[in-house]
Amino acid sequence: MAENRKKGTSQGGKQTSKKSGSSGKKGNGKNSHKEKSRLDILTIVVIVLAVILVVFLLVNYNKQKNKEQEPGGLSGTPTSAPSATVTKTPDGNKPTGTPVVQPTGAPTGTPSATQKPEDERPTPAPTEAPMISREEAERIVRNRIELPDYTIELLDDHLMIDGEEYYSFCINDENGTALEPLLIVEKKEGELFCYDFAGVVSPFSKFPLDKTETGSSGTDVISEEEAKKVLSGYSKEALGLSEEVSAYEMEVDSWKTVADGKECYGIDLIAVVAGKRSFCGTFYVALDGSAVYSRDDATGEFIKR
């Protein structure tokens, strides 16, 4: 009996120790779980605080940057505070009157506009000379012709010759017959020229204003080719030319011109250089071949050669 009790007691002690050991283990597990939860919460709090701190720093930086960009902000030259000038009484105790405040460092005088250097000033655009009107051009022609029975007809108001613009007119005599050559008026200067159908521009003095018939005998009249030979027989010095007559092309007018009371062939001398035709003068050969004349462009007088 006693042995059985000992066994029971020993077994009971063993069971009690086992229970207490298992309960101790359970208690340690709960404590570690709580500590882990606390660490997790603390970590989250630290992270949240760090995020708040970062956001605060960014907001503060942006405000500081905006202040610096505003006029009168932190950047740039600091504005000095105005200094007050106080007028004192002779005894030096009490100020009299109102203090006069004068800002220091403020600009004095009236600011003047910055002048550009001469080379930076804009260059004014060149102004083109005004063109004369059609009526003015027709008046120029009428004043030079001075024959009321002749009519003036505008043919072209945009005739272009070597980059210059002209009015082109046809002159009709008292019978309505168109005279040659045409008359053209330069639009800028109002200069008057003759213009034949070959495209040659010549002085106005070539225009046949005097068409009076002289009644020359048909037996005494030389041909156009003979008139050219008569003109070719004169030297360049006698005619006032730079080259001999043979160096020029000769064109005979389709009308006759009276010079010094003699009816003449009008012969134009044309220089051709690099395909360009240039008028060099008109000479008048009498129909009977007895004389050769030129005409002064200024006075319109015929000069015997």
CSV table of C-alpha atoms in Angstrom, one decimal:
chain,number,residue,atom,x,y,z
A,1,MET,CA,0.0,0.0,0.0
A,2,ALA,CA,2.8,2.3,0.9
A,3,GLU,CA,4.6,1.6,-2.3
A,4,ASN,CA,1.4,2.3,-4.4
A,5,ARG,CA,1.0,5.7,-2.7
A,6,LYS,CA,4.7,6.5,-3.5
A,7,LYS,CA,4.1,5.6,-7.1
A,8,GLY,CA,1.0,7.6,-7.2
A,9,THR,CA,2.7,10.6,-5.6
A,10,SER,CA,5.6,10.4,-8.0
A,11,GLN,CA,3.3,10.1,-11.0
A,12,GLY,CA,1.3,13.0,-9.7
A,13,GLY,CA,4.4,15.1,-9.3
A,14,LYS,CA,5.5,14.2,-12.8
A,15,GLN,CA,2.2,15.2,-14.2
A,16,THR,CA,2.2,18.4,-12.3
A,17,SER,CA,5.7,19.3,-13.5
A,18,LYS,CA,4.6,18.5,-17.1
A,19,LYS,CA,1.6,20.8,-16.8
A,20,SER,CA,3.6,23.6,-15.3
A,21,GLY,CA,6.2,23.3,-18.1
A,22,SER,CA,3.6,23.4,-20.8
A,23,SER,CA,2.0,26.4,-19.2
A,24,GLY,CA,5.4,28.2,-19.0
A,25,LYS,CA,5.9,27.6,-22.7
A,26,LYS,CA,2.5,29.0,-23.5
A,27,GLY,CA,3.2,32.1,-21.5
A,28,ASN,CA,6.5,32.8,-23.3
A,29,GLY,CA,4.8,32.6,-26.7
A,30,LYS,CA,2.2,35.1,-25.8
A,31,ASN,CA,4.8,37.6,-24.6
A,32,SER,CA,6.9,37.4,-27.8
A,33,HIS,CA,3.8,37.9,-29.9
A,34,LYS,CA,3.0,41.1,-28.0
A,35,GLU,CA,6.5,42.4,-28.4
A,36,LYS,CA,6.4,41.8,-32.1
A,37,SER,CA,3.2,43.6,-32.5
A,38,ARG,CA,4.6,46.6,-30.6
A,39,LEU,CA,7.7,46.7,-32.9
A,40,ASP,CA,5.5,46.6,-35.9
A,41,ILE,CA,3.4,49.5,-34.6
A,42,LEU,CA,6.5,51.5,-33.7
A,43,THR,CA,7.9,50.9,-37.2
A,44,ILE,CA,4.7,52.1,-38.9
A,45,VAL,CA,4.7,55.3,-36.6
A,46,VAL,CA,8.4,56.0,-37.5
A,47,ILE,CA,7.6,55.6,-41.3
A,48,VAL,CA,4.6,57.9,-41.0
A,49,LEU,CA,6.6,60.5,-39.2
A,50,ALA,CA,9.4,60.3,-41.8
A,51,VAL,CA,6.9,60.8,-44.6
A,52,ILE,CA,5.3,63.8,-42.8
A,53,LEU,CA,8.8,65.3,-42.3
A,54,VAL,CA,9.7,64.9,-46.0
A,55,VAL,CA,6.4,66.5,-47.1
A,56,PHE,CA,7.0,69.4,-44.7
A,57,LEU,CA,10.5,70.0,-46.0
A,58,LEU,CA,9.3,69.9,-49.7
A,59,VAL,CA,6.5,72.4,-49.0
A,60,ASN,CA,8.8,74.7,-47.1
A,61,TYR,CA,11.4,74.5,-50.0
A,62,ASN,CA,8.8,75.4,-52.6
A,63,LYS,CA,7.6,78.4,-50.5
A,64,GLN,CA,11.2,79.6,-50.1
A,65,LYS,CA,11.8,79.2,-53.9
A,66,ASN,CA,8.6,81.2,-54.8
A,67,LYS,CA,9.6,84.0,-52.5
A,68,GLU,CA,13.0,84.2,-54.1
A,69,GLN,CA,11.4,84.5,-57.6
A,70,GLU,CA,9.1,87.3,-56.6
A,71,PRO,CA,10.2,90.9,-57.1
A,72,GLY,CA,11.8,92.3,-53.9
A,73,GLY,CA,12.3,88.7,-52.6
A,74,LEU,CA,15.2,87.2,-51.0
A,75,SER,CA,17.4,87.1,-54.1
A,76,GLY,CA,19.0,90.2,-55.7
A,77,THR,CA,20.3,93.3,-54.2
A,78,PRO,CA,18.8,94.0,-50.8
A,79,THR,CA,16.9,97.2,-50.4
A,80,SER,CA,18.4,99.4,-47.8
A,81,ALA,CA,16.1,100.9,-45.3
A,82,PRO,CA,15.4,104.6,-45.7
A,83,SER,CA,17.2,106.9,-43.3
A,84,ALA,CA,15.4,109.7,-41.6
A,85,THR,CA,16.9,113.2,-41.5
A,86,VAL,CA,15.7,115.0,-38.4
A,87,THR,CA,16.0,118.7,-38.1
A,88,LYS,CA,16.9,119.7,-34.6
A,89,THR,CA,16.5,123.0,-32.7
A,90,PRO,CA,19.5,125.1,-31.9
A,91,ASP,CA,19.6,123.7,-28.4
A,92,GLY,CA,19.8,120.2,-29.8
A,93,ASN,CA,16.9,118.8,-27.7
A,94,LYS,CA,13.6,118.6,-29.5
A,95,PRO,CA,13.1,118.0,-33.3
A,96,THR,CA,11.1,120.6,-35.1
A,97,GLY,CA,8.8,120.1,-38.0
A,98,THR,CA,8.2,116.8,-39.7
A,99,PRO,CA,11.1,114.4,-40.2
A,100,VAL,CA,12.2,114.3,-43.8
A,101,VAL,CA,12.8,110.7,-45.0
A,102,GLN,CA,15.3,110.3,-47.8
A,103,PRO,CA,15.8,106.7,-49.1
A,104,THR,CA,19.4,105.8,-49.3
A,105,GLY,CA,20.7,104.2,-52.5
A,106,ALA,CA,17.7,105.5,-54.5
A,107,PRO,CA,18.5,106.8,-58.0
A,108,THR,CA,18.6,110.5,-58.4
A,109,GLY,CA,17.6,112.6,-61.3
A,110,THR,CA,15.2,111.7,-64.2
A,111,PRO,CA,16.0,108.4,-65.9
A,112,SER,CA,16.7,109.0,-69.6
A,113,ALA,CA,15.8,106.5,-72.3
A,114,THR,CA,18.8,104.5,-73.6
A,115,GLN,CA,19.7,105.7,-77.0
A,116,LYS,CA,20.7,103.2,-79.6
A,117,PRO,CA,24.0,103.6,-81.3
A,118,GLU,CA,23.9,104.9,-84.8
A,119,ASP,CA,24.7,101.5,-86.4
A,120,GLU,CA,21.8,99.9,-84.5
A,121,ARG,CA,19.1,102.3,-85.6
A,122,PRO,CA,16.8,101.0,-88.3
A,123,THR,CA,17.6,102.2,-91.7
A,124,PRO,CA,14.7,104.0,-93.4
A,125,ALA,CA,13.4,102.2,-96.5
A,126,PRO,CA,14.2,104.1,-99.7
A,127,THR,CA,11.2,105.8,-101.2
A,128,GLU,CA,10.6,105.4,-104.9
A,129,ALA,CA,10.1,108.5,-107.0
A,130,PRO,CA,6.5,109.1,-107.9
A,131,MET,CA,5.4,108.1,-111.4
A,132,ILE,CA,4.0,110.8,-113.7
A,133,SER,CA,0.4,110.3,-114.7
A,134,ARG,CA,-0.9,109.6,-118.2
A,135,GLU,CA,-2.3,113.2,-118.4
A,136,GLU,CA,1.1,114.6,-117.5
A,137,ALA,CA,2.8,112.4,-120.1
A,138,GLU,CA,0.3,113.5,-122.8
A,139,ARG,CA,0.9,117.2,-121.9
A,140,ILE,CA,4.7,116.7,-122.3
A,141,VAL,CA,4.1,115.3,-125.8
A,142,ARG,CA,1.7,118.1,-126.7
A,143,ASN,CA,4.0,120.8,-125.6
A,144,ARG,CA,6.9,119.4,-127.7
A,145,ILE,CA,4.8,118.9,-130.9
A,146,GLU,CA,3.0,122.3,-130.8
A,147,LEU,CA,0.8,121.4,-133.7
A,148,PRO,CA,-2.9,121.6,-132.7
A,149,ASP,CA,-4.1,119.7,-135.8
A,150,TYR,CA,-2.1,116.6,-134.7
A,151,THR,CA,-3.8,114.1,-132.4
A,152,ILE,CA,-2.2,112.0,-129.7
A,153,GLU,CA,-3.2,108.4,-129.1
A,154,LEU,CA,-2.1,106.3,-126.1
A,155,LEU,CA,-0.9,102.9,-127.2
A,156,ASP,CA,0.6,101.4,-124.1
A,157,ASP,CA,0.8,102.7,-120.5
A,158,HIS,CA,3.2,99.9,-119.3
A,159,LEU,CA,5.9,99.7,-122.0
A,160,MET,CA,9.0,98.1,-120.5
A,161,ILE,CA,12.4,98.9,-122.0
A,162,ASP,CA,15.6,97.8,-120.3
A,163,GLY,CA,13.9,97.7,-116.9
A,164,GLU,CA,12.3,101.2,-117.3
A,165,GLU,CA,8.6,101.9,-117.7
A,166,TYR,CA,7.2,104.2,-120.4
A,167,TYR,CA,4.0,105.6,-121.8
A,168,SER,CA,3.8,104.9,-125.6
A,169,PHE,CA,1.9,107.3,-127.9
A,170,CYS,CA,1.1,107.3,-131.6
A,171,ILE,CA,0.9,110.7,-133.3
A,172,ASN,CA,-1.6,111.3,-136.2
A,173,ASP,CA,-1.4,114.2,-138.6
A,174,GLU,CA,-4.2,116.5,-139.7
A,175,ASN,CA,-5.3,113.8,-142.2
A,176,GLY,CA,-5.4,111.0,-139.5
A,177,THR,CA,-2.3,109.4,-140.8
A,178,ALA,CA,-0.1,107.7,-138.2
A,179,LEU,CA,3.4,109.1,-138.1
A,180,GLU,CA,6.5,107.2,-137.5
A,181,PRO,CA,8.3,106.6,-135.1
A,182,LEU,CA,6.2,106.4,-131.9
A,183,LEU,CA,6.8,108.7,-129.0
A,184,ILE,CA,7.5,107.3,-125.5
A,185,VAL,CA,7.6,109.2,-122.2
A,186,GLU,CA,9.7,107.8,-119.3
A,187,LYS,CA,7.5,107.6,-116.2
A,188,LYS,CA,10.0,108.7,-113.6
A,189,GLU,CA,11.8,111.6,-115.2
A,190,GLY,CA,9.2,112.5,-117.9
A,191,GLU,CA,11.9,112.4,-120.7
A,192,LEU,CA,10.6,112.2,-124.3
A,193,PHE,CA,12.1,109.8,-126.9
A,194,CYS,CA,11.3,108.3,-130.3
A,195,TYR,CA,10.7,104.6,-130.5
A,196,ASP,CA,10.6,102.8,-133.9
A,197,PHE,CA,9.1,99.5,-134.7
A,198,ALA,CA,12.5,97.8,-134.7
A,199,GLY,CA,12.7,98.5,-130.9
A,200,VAL,CA,15.3,101.3,-131.2
A,201,VAL,CA,15.0,104.3,-128.8
A,202,SER,CA,16.3,107.6,-130.2
A,203,PRO,CA,16.1,111.3,-129.2
A,204,PHE,CA,12.9,113.2,-129.9
A,205,SER,CA,14.7,115.4,-132.4
A,206,LYS,CA,14.3,112.5,-134.9
A,207,PHE,CA,10.6,112.9,-135.0
A,208,PRO,CA,9.5,114.4,-138.3
A,209,LEU,CA,7.6,117.6,-137.4
A,210,ASP,CA,8.2,119.3,-140.8
A,211,LYS,CA,6.8,117.2,-143.7
A,212,THR,CA,6.6,120.0,-146.3
A,213,GLU,CA,7.2,118.7,-149.8
A,214,THR,CA,9.8,120.5,-151.8
A,215,GLY,CA,8.9,119.2,-155.2
A,216,SER,CA,12.3,117.7,-156.0
A,217,SER,CA,12.7,116.4,-159.5
A,218,GLY,CA,12.4,112.7,-159.8
A,219,THR,CA,15.4,112.5,-162.1
A,220,ASP,CA,17.6,114.0,-159.3
A,221,VAL,CA,16.5,111.7,-156.5
A,222,ILE,CA,18.9,109.0,-155.4
A,223,SER,CA,17.8,105.6,-154.0
A,224,GLU,CA,18.0,104.6,-150.3
A,225,GLU,CA,21.0,102.4,-151.0
A,226,GLU,CA,22.7,105.3,-152.8
A,227,ALA,CA,22.0,107.5,-149.8
A,228,LYS,CA,23.7,104.9,-147.6
A,229,LYS,CA,26.8,105.0,-149.8
A,230,VAL,CA,26.9,108.8,-149.7
A,231,LEU,CA,26.8,108.6,-145.9
A,232,SER,CA,29.5,105.9,-145.8
A,233,GLY,CA,31.8,108.2,-147.8
A,234,TYR,CA,32.1,110.6,-144.7
A,235,SER,CA,34.8,109.9,-142.1
A,236,LYS,CA,34.0,109.3,-138.5
A,237,GLU,CA,35.7,112.6,-137.6
A,238,ALA,CA,33.4,114.5,-140.0
A,239,LEU,CA,30.3,112.9,-138.5
A,240,GLY,CA,31.5,113.0,-134.9
A,241,LEU,CA,31.4,109.2,-134.5
A,242,SER,CA,33.7,106.8,-132.5
A,243,GLU,CA,33.7,104.3,-135.4
A,244,GLU,CA,33.5,104.4,-139.1
A,245,VAL,CA,30.0,104.3,-140.7
A,246,SER,CA,30.7,100.8,-141.9
A,247,ALA,CA,30.8,99.5,-138.3
A,248,TYR,CA,27.2,100.4,-137.8
A,249,GLU,CA,23.9,99.0,-139.1
A,250,MET,CA,22.0,101.5,-141.1
A,251,GLU,CA,18.2,101.8,-141.1
A,252,VAL,CA,16.4,104.3,-143.4
A,253,ASP,CA,13.2,106.0,-142.1
A,254,SER,CA,10.0,105.3,-144.0
A,255,TRP,CA,9.3,109.1,-144.2
A,256,LYS,CA,11.3,112.0,-145.5
A,257,THR,CA,12.6,114.9,-143.4
A,258,VAL,CA,13.2,118.5,-144.6
A,259,ALA,CA,16.6,119.9,-143.5
A,260,ASP,CA,17.7,123.3,-144.6
A,261,GLY,CA,15.0,123.4,-147.2
A,262,LYS,CA,16.0,120.1,-148.7
A,263,GLU,CA,14.1,116.8,-148.5
A,264,CYS,CA,16.3,114.1,-147.0
A,265,TYR,CA,16.5,110.5,-146.2
A,266,GLY,CA,16.7,109.9,-142.4
A,267,ILE,CA,19.3,107.2,-141.8
A,268,ASP,CA,19.7,105.7,-138.3
A,269,LEU,CA,23.1,104.3,-137.2
A,270,ILE,CA,22.7,101.3,-134.9
A,271,ALA,CA,25.6,99.7,-132.9
A,272,VAL,CA,25.1,96.0,-132.2
A,273,VAL,CA,27.2,94.7,-129.2
A,274,ALA,CA,26.7,91.2,-127.8
A,275,GLY,CA,23.3,91.0,-129.5
A,276,LYS,CA,22.1,94.3,-128.0
A,277,ARG,CA,21.1,97.1,-130.4
A,278,SER,CA,22.0,100.7,-129.4
A,279,PHE,CA,21.0,103.9,-131.2
A,280,CYS,CA,24.0,106.0,-132.0
A,281,GLY,CA,22.5,108.9,-134.1
A,282,THR,CA,20.5,109.9,-137.2
A,283,PHE,CA,21.9,111.6,-140.2
A,284,TYR,CA,20.0,113.2,-143.1
A,285,VAL,CA,21.1,112.7,-146.7
A,286,ALA,CA,19.6,115.0,-149.2
A,287,LEU,CA,17.5,113.2,-151.9
A,288,ASP,CA,19.9,114.6,-154.5
A,289,GLY,CA,22.9,113.4,-152.5
A,290,SER,CA,24.3,116.9,-152.3
A,291,ALA,CA,24.5,117.2,-148.5
A,292,VAL,CA,24.5,115.4,-145.2
A,293,TYR,CA,23.0,116.8,-142.1
A,294,SER,CA,22.8,116.0,-138.4
A,295,ARG,CA,20.4,117.5,-135.8
A,296,ASP,CA,21.2,119.2,-132.5
A,297,ASP,CA,19.1,117.5,-129.9
A,298,ALA,CA,19.0,120.6,-127.7
A,299,THR,CA,18.0,123.2,-130.2
A,300,GLY,CA,16.5,121.0,-133.0
A,301,GLU,CA,18.6,122.9,-135.6
A,302,PHE,CA,20.1,121.0,-138.5
A,303,ILE,CA,23.9,121.0,-138.9
A,304,LYS,CA,25.5,120.5,-142.3
A,305,ARG,CA,28.4,118.0,-142.3
